[in-house]
Amino acid sequence: MATIHLTLAPFLLLAAIFLSTEVTAQPAAPAPGPAGPINITAILEKGGQFVTFIRLLNTTQIGKQINIQVNSSSEGMTVFAPTDNAFQNLKPGTLNKLSPDDQVKLILYHVSPKFYTMDGLLSVSNPVRTQATGRDGGAVYGLNFTGQGNQVNVSTGVIETRVSNALRKERPLAVYVVDMVLLPEEMFGEHKISPVAPSPKSKSPAVSDDSDDSSKKAAVPSEKSGSGEMNVGLGFGLGLVMLCLKFIV
């Protein structure tokens, strides 16, 4: 038995070496690939209540600009996304009254060219510039943030609302929910574009043509009455002259 064991020993040693080599030579599990490019539309669609905002991002081409810039910028971006209810709560005619260029400015006003956390919004220096800043000859188009703790409010000078939960908060893109459409003061402030279609002015009761004519007739004497008075005056004067001549003769 000892002879057999000694004869098998070299083979067992070779088998052990072979097995250890096989285990060592096995390829390691592939590392997870890089995450795909950020897509603002996909983020909003996952949120499930941003149909109107998505439509405006697509029609104005701003959604495409965000995707390009956020994937190439070192500053990142922050988007404030109004819900469908926020758009429904606008006064009738607000969006329809805007020109295509004004719609672009309105959507750009909801995008900041820098990444902000919730805490960062509370410590930021107001006003915070947006993508609409400078489009009207250097107009501010800024947002003002206030609050404390977990409460963050955003003000435009026209409206103020709460910055709600985050659809995304990882750098380089933060997407926060807002319950009101952010209306910039530069567009909707006093003496600017009205957020509602103007109501038709009430007209004063129309004055009939007959009343106008009668007033004109009362104010201006007729030619016939004037000529009649003139004829009476001439007749009276001629009568006096004839009477005087009669006494002289």
Short mmCIF file of C-alpha atoms in Angstrom, two decimals:
data_model
loop_
_atom_site.label_atom_id
_atom_site.label_comp_id
_atom_site.label_asym_id
_atom_site.label_seq_id
_atom_site.Cartn_x
_atom_site.Cartn_y
_atom_site.Cartn_z
CA MET A 1 0.00 0.00 0.00
CA ALA A 2 2.83 2.42 0.79
CA THR A 3 4.34 1.78 -2.63
CA ILE A 4 1.04 2.59 -4.34
CA HIS A 5 0.70 5.81 -2.34
CA LEU A 6 4.18 6.91 -3.26
CA THR A 7 3.48 6.15 -6.92
CA LEU A 8 0.28 8.26 -6.88
CA ALA A 9 1.81 11.18 -5.02
CA PRO A 10 3.32 12.90 -8.06
CA PHE A 11 0.03 12.64 -9.93
CA LEU A 12 -1.92 14.07 -7.01
CA LEU A 13 0.54 16.95 -6.77
CA LEU A 14 0.18 17.70 -10.47
CA ALA A 15 -3.62 17.58 -10.22
CA ALA A 16 -3.60 20.05 -7.32
CA ILE A 17 -1.34 22.43 -9.25
CA PHE A 18 -3.57 22.15 -12.32
CA LEU A 19 -6.74 22.87 -10.36
CA SER A 20 -5.20 25.88 -8.62
CA THR A 21 -4.06 27.21 -12.00
CA GLU A 22 -7.58 26.82 -13.39
CA VAL A 23 -9.09 28.73 -10.47
CA THR A 24 -6.52 31.50 -10.77
CA ALA A 25 -6.93 31.78 -14.52
CA GLN A 26 -10.71 32.30 -14.40
CA PRO A 27 -11.60 35.80 -15.67
CA ALA A 28 -12.90 38.24 -13.13
CA ALA A 29 -16.56 39.36 -13.31
CA PRO A 30 -16.98 42.32 -15.68
CA ALA A 31 -17.14 45.71 -13.99
CA PRO A 32 -20.45 47.57 -14.35
CA GLY A 33 -20.45 49.80 -17.39
CA PRO A 34 -20.77 53.55 -17.15
CA ALA A 35 -24.27 54.94 -16.58
CA GLY A 36 -26.07 56.15 -19.68
CA PRO A 37 -26.40 59.84 -20.48
CA ILE A 38 -28.84 61.86 -18.38
CA ASN A 39 -32.23 62.46 -20.02
CA ILE A 40 -34.50 65.08 -18.44
CA THR A 41 -37.59 63.77 -20.24
CA ALA A 42 -37.09 60.24 -18.89
CA ILE A 43 -36.71 61.62 -15.36
CA LEU A 44 -39.95 63.60 -15.63
CA GLU A 45 -41.85 60.73 -17.24
CA LYS A 46 -40.89 58.55 -14.29
CA GLY A 47 -42.34 61.21 -12.00
CA GLY A 48 -45.70 60.79 -13.72
CA GLN A 49 -47.26 64.26 -13.36
CA PHE A 50 -45.35 66.49 -15.77
CA VAL A 51 -47.06 66.02 -19.15
CA THR A 52 -47.42 69.75 -19.86
CA PHE A 53 -43.86 70.58 -18.80
CA ILE A 54 -42.49 67.76 -20.96
CA ARG A 55 -44.50 69.02 -23.94
CA LEU A 56 -43.11 72.54 -23.50
CA LEU A 57 -39.56 71.21 -23.12
CA ASN A 58 -39.97 69.38 -26.42
CA THR A 59 -41.67 72.16 -28.39
CA THR A 60 -39.11 74.75 -27.28
CA GLN A 61 -36.17 72.32 -27.75
CA ILE A 62 -34.98 73.19 -24.25
CA GLY A 63 -35.15 69.55 -23.15
CA LYS A 64 -32.55 68.67 -25.76
CA GLN A 65 -30.36 71.60 -24.67
CA ILE A 66 -30.50 70.43 -21.05
CA ASN A 67 -29.45 66.90 -22.01
CA ILE A 68 -26.48 68.20 -23.99
CA GLN A 69 -25.33 70.78 -21.46
CA VAL A 70 -25.75 68.67 -18.31
CA ASN A 71 -23.68 65.85 -19.82
CA SER A 72 -20.86 68.20 -20.78
CA SER A 73 -20.84 70.96 -18.15
CA SER A 74 -18.75 70.87 -14.98
CA GLU A 75 -21.19 73.19 -13.20
CA GLY A 76 -24.17 70.89 -13.54
CA MET A 77 -27.78 72.14 -13.70
CA THR A 78 -30.91 72.48 -11.56
CA VAL A 79 -34.43 72.18 -12.96
CA PHE A 80 -37.61 73.30 -11.18
CA ALA A 81 -40.44 71.23 -12.65
CA PRO A 82 -44.04 72.50 -12.34
CA THR A 83 -46.66 69.77 -12.05
CA ASP A 84 -49.62 69.43 -14.39
CA ASN A 85 -51.81 70.88 -11.62
CA ALA A 86 -49.53 73.91 -11.51
CA PHE A 87 -50.22 74.63 -15.18
CA GLN A 88 -53.94 73.96 -14.75
CA ASN A 89 -54.06 76.54 -11.96
CA LEU A 90 -52.84 79.29 -14.28
CA LYS A 91 -55.50 81.77 -15.31
CA PRO A 92 -57.06 80.90 -18.68
CA GLY A 93 -55.12 82.26 -21.64
CA THR A 94 -51.78 82.64 -19.84
CA LEU A 95 -49.76 80.30 -22.08
CA ASN A 96 -51.73 81.03 -25.26
CA LYS A 97 -50.98 84.72 -24.87
CA LEU A 98 -47.23 84.12 -24.95
CA SER A 99 -45.29 84.34 -28.19
CA PRO A 100 -42.96 81.41 -29.06
CA ASP A 101 -39.99 83.45 -27.82
CA ASP A 102 -41.74 84.23 -24.54
CA GLN A 103 -42.54 80.54 -24.06
CA VAL A 104 -38.83 79.79 -24.46
CA LYS A 105 -37.95 82.41 -21.83
CA LEU A 106 -40.60 81.03 -19.47
CA ILE A 107 -39.20 77.48 -19.64
CA LEU A 108 -35.58 78.68 -19.42
CA TYR A 109 -36.60 80.52 -16.25
CA HIS A 110 -37.19 77.10 -14.64
CA VAL A 111 -33.58 76.03 -15.29
CA SER A 112 -30.47 77.18 -13.42
CA PRO A 113 -27.06 76.62 -15.07
CA LYS A 114 -25.62 75.27 -11.81
CA PHE A 115 -26.19 72.23 -9.61
CA TYR A 116 -27.80 73.03 -6.22
CA THR A 117 -28.63 70.79 -3.29
CA MET A 118 -31.55 71.72 -1.02
CA ASP A 119 -29.09 73.02 1.57
CA GLY A 120 -27.27 74.91 -1.14
CA LEU A 121 -30.48 76.73 -2.11
CA LEU A 122 -30.85 77.98 1.47
CA SER A 123 -27.33 79.40 1.60
CA VAL A 124 -27.14 80.76 -1.94
CA SER A 125 -26.77 84.48 -2.68
CA ASN A 126 -30.02 85.84 -4.15
CA PRO A 127 -31.04 86.34 -6.87
CA VAL A 128 -30.00 83.07 -8.47
CA ARG A 129 -29.58 83.44 -12.21
CA THR A 130 -31.43 81.16 -14.61
CA GLN A 131 -30.97 80.16 -18.23
CA ALA A 132 -33.26 83.07 -19.15
CA THR A 133 -30.92 85.63 -17.56
CA GLY A 134 -29.59 88.16 -20.03
CA ARG A 135 -31.92 87.26 -22.91
CA ASP A 136 -33.68 90.64 -22.77
CA GLY A 137 -30.71 92.95 -22.99
CA GLY A 138 -29.25 91.80 -19.70
CA ALA A 139 -32.52 91.36 -17.78
CA VAL A 140 -32.06 89.58 -14.44
CA TYR A 141 -34.64 86.76 -14.66
CA GLY A 142 -33.49 85.63 -11.23
CA LEU A 143 -35.00 83.41 -8.51
CA ASN A 144 -34.94 84.16 -4.78
CA PHE A 145 -34.76 81.38 -2.20
CA THR A 146 -35.71 81.54 1.47
CA GLY A 147 -36.61 79.09 4.22
CA GLN A 148 -35.14 77.09 7.05
CA GLY A 149 -34.63 73.46 7.95
CA ASN A 150 -36.20 71.27 5.30
CA GLN A 151 -38.48 74.07 4.05
CA VAL A 152 -37.28 75.85 0.90
CA ASN A 153 -39.38 78.54 -0.79
CA VAL A 154 -38.78 80.13 -4.18
CA SER A 155 -40.02 83.59 -5.13
CA THR A 156 -40.13 85.29 -8.52
CA GLY A 157 -41.52 88.68 -7.49
CA VAL A 158 -44.90 87.60 -8.88
CA ILE A 159 -45.50 84.28 -7.09
CA GLU A 160 -43.98 82.35 -4.21
CA THR A 161 -44.16 78.58 -3.78
CA ARG A 162 -42.48 75.71 -2.00
CA VAL A 163 -39.70 73.64 -3.53
CA SER A 164 -41.00 70.10 -3.00
CA ASN A 165 -39.42 66.67 -3.23
CA ALA A 166 -36.56 65.91 -5.59
CA LEU A 167 -37.02 63.72 -8.65
CA ARG A 168 -33.24 63.63 -8.88
CA LYS A 169 -30.60 65.10 -6.55
CA GLU A 170 -27.31 63.57 -7.68
CA ARG A 171 -24.70 65.71 -9.38
CA PRO A 172 -24.63 66.90 -12.13
CA LEU A 173 -28.45 67.33 -12.33
CA ALA A 174 -31.00 68.17 -9.64
CA VAL A 175 -34.71 68.15 -10.50
CA TYR A 176 -37.07 69.62 -7.90
CA VAL A 177 -40.89 69.69 -7.97
CA VAL A 178 -42.72 73.02 -7.65
CA ASP A 179 -46.48 73.37 -7.19
CA MET A 180 -46.76 76.62 -9.14
CA VAL A 181 -45.45 77.77 -12.52
CA LEU A 182 -42.60 80.21 -11.91
CA LEU A 183 -43.75 83.48 -13.52
CA PRO A 184 -40.82 85.91 -13.98
CA GLU A 185 -41.43 89.49 -12.94
CA GLU A 186 -39.72 90.66 -16.14
CA MET A 187 -42.63 89.15 -18.10
CA PHE A 188 -45.60 89.11 -15.72
CA GLY A 189 -44.89 91.98 -13.33
CA GLU A 190 -46.69 95.30 -13.25
CA HIS A 191 -47.01 96.93 -16.69
CA LYS A 192 -45.68 93.72 -18.28
CA ILE A 193 -47.47 90.85 -20.00
CA SER A 194 -50.66 90.08 -18.13
CA PRO A 195 -50.95 86.46 -16.95
CA VAL A 196 -54.54 86.44 -18.20
CA ALA A 197 -56.12 87.54 -21.44
CA PRO A 198 -57.58 91.04 -20.92
CA SER A 199 -61.34 91.13 -20.55
CA PRO A 200 -63.19 93.17 -23.18
CA LYS A 201 -63.84 96.74 -22.08
CA SER A 202 -67.48 97.50 -21.31
CA LYS A 203 -68.97 99.83 -23.84
CA SER A 204 -71.16 102.75 -22.80
CA PRO A 205 -74.78 102.63 -24.04
CA ALA A 206 -74.95 103.69 -27.64
CA VAL A 207 -76.64 106.98 -28.39
CA SER A 208 -79.16 106.74 -31.18
CA ASP A 209 -78.74 108.79 -34.29
CA ASP A 210 -82.17 110.35 -33.71
CA SER A 211 -81.13 111.80 -30.37
CA ASP A 212 -77.96 113.18 -31.96
CA ASP A 213 -79.95 114.81 -34.73
CA SER A 214 -82.50 116.23 -32.32
CA SER A 215 -79.77 117.73 -30.14
CA LYS A 216 -78.11 119.21 -33.19
CA LYS A 217 -81.44 120.60 -34.33
CA ALA A 218 -82.06 122.13 -30.91
CA ALA A 219 -78.61 123.67 -30.77
CA VAL A 220 -78.50 125.04 -34.32
CA PRO A 221 -81.44 127.09 -35.63
CA SER A 222 -82.75 126.05 -39.00
CA GLU A 223 -82.08 128.13 -42.06
CA LYS A 224 -85.82 128.52 -42.66
CA SER A 225 -86.48 130.03 -39.24
CA GLY A 226 -83.58 132.43 -39.70
CA SER A 227 -84.74 133.58 -43.14
CA GLY A 228 -88.31 134.00 -41.86
CA GLU A 229 -87.18 136.26 -39.02
CA MET A 230 -85.12 138.26 -41.52
CA ASN A 231 -88.11 138.71 -43.82
CA VAL A 232 -90.32 139.89 -40.93
CA GLY A 233 -87.70 142.45 -39.93
CA LEU A 234 -87.38 143.82 -43.47
CA GLY A 235 -91.17 144.10 -43.85
CA PHE A 236 -91.52 145.97 -40.59
CA GLY A 237 -88.78 148.42 -41.59
CA LEU A 238 -90.33 149.11 -45.00
CA GLY A 239 -93.70 149.78 -43.34
CA LEU A 240 -92.21 152.43 -41.08
CA VAL A 241 -90.53 154.14 -44.02
CA MET A 242 -93.80 154.28 -45.98
CA LEU A 243 -95.66 155.68 -42.96
CA CYS A 244 -93.11 158.46 -42.53
CA LEU A 245 -93.27 159.43 -46.21
CA LYS A 246 -97.05 159.65 -45.99
CA PHE A 247 -96.96 162.20 -43.16
CA ILE A 248 -94.26 164.22 -44.93
CA VAL A 249 -96.36 164.47 -48.07
#
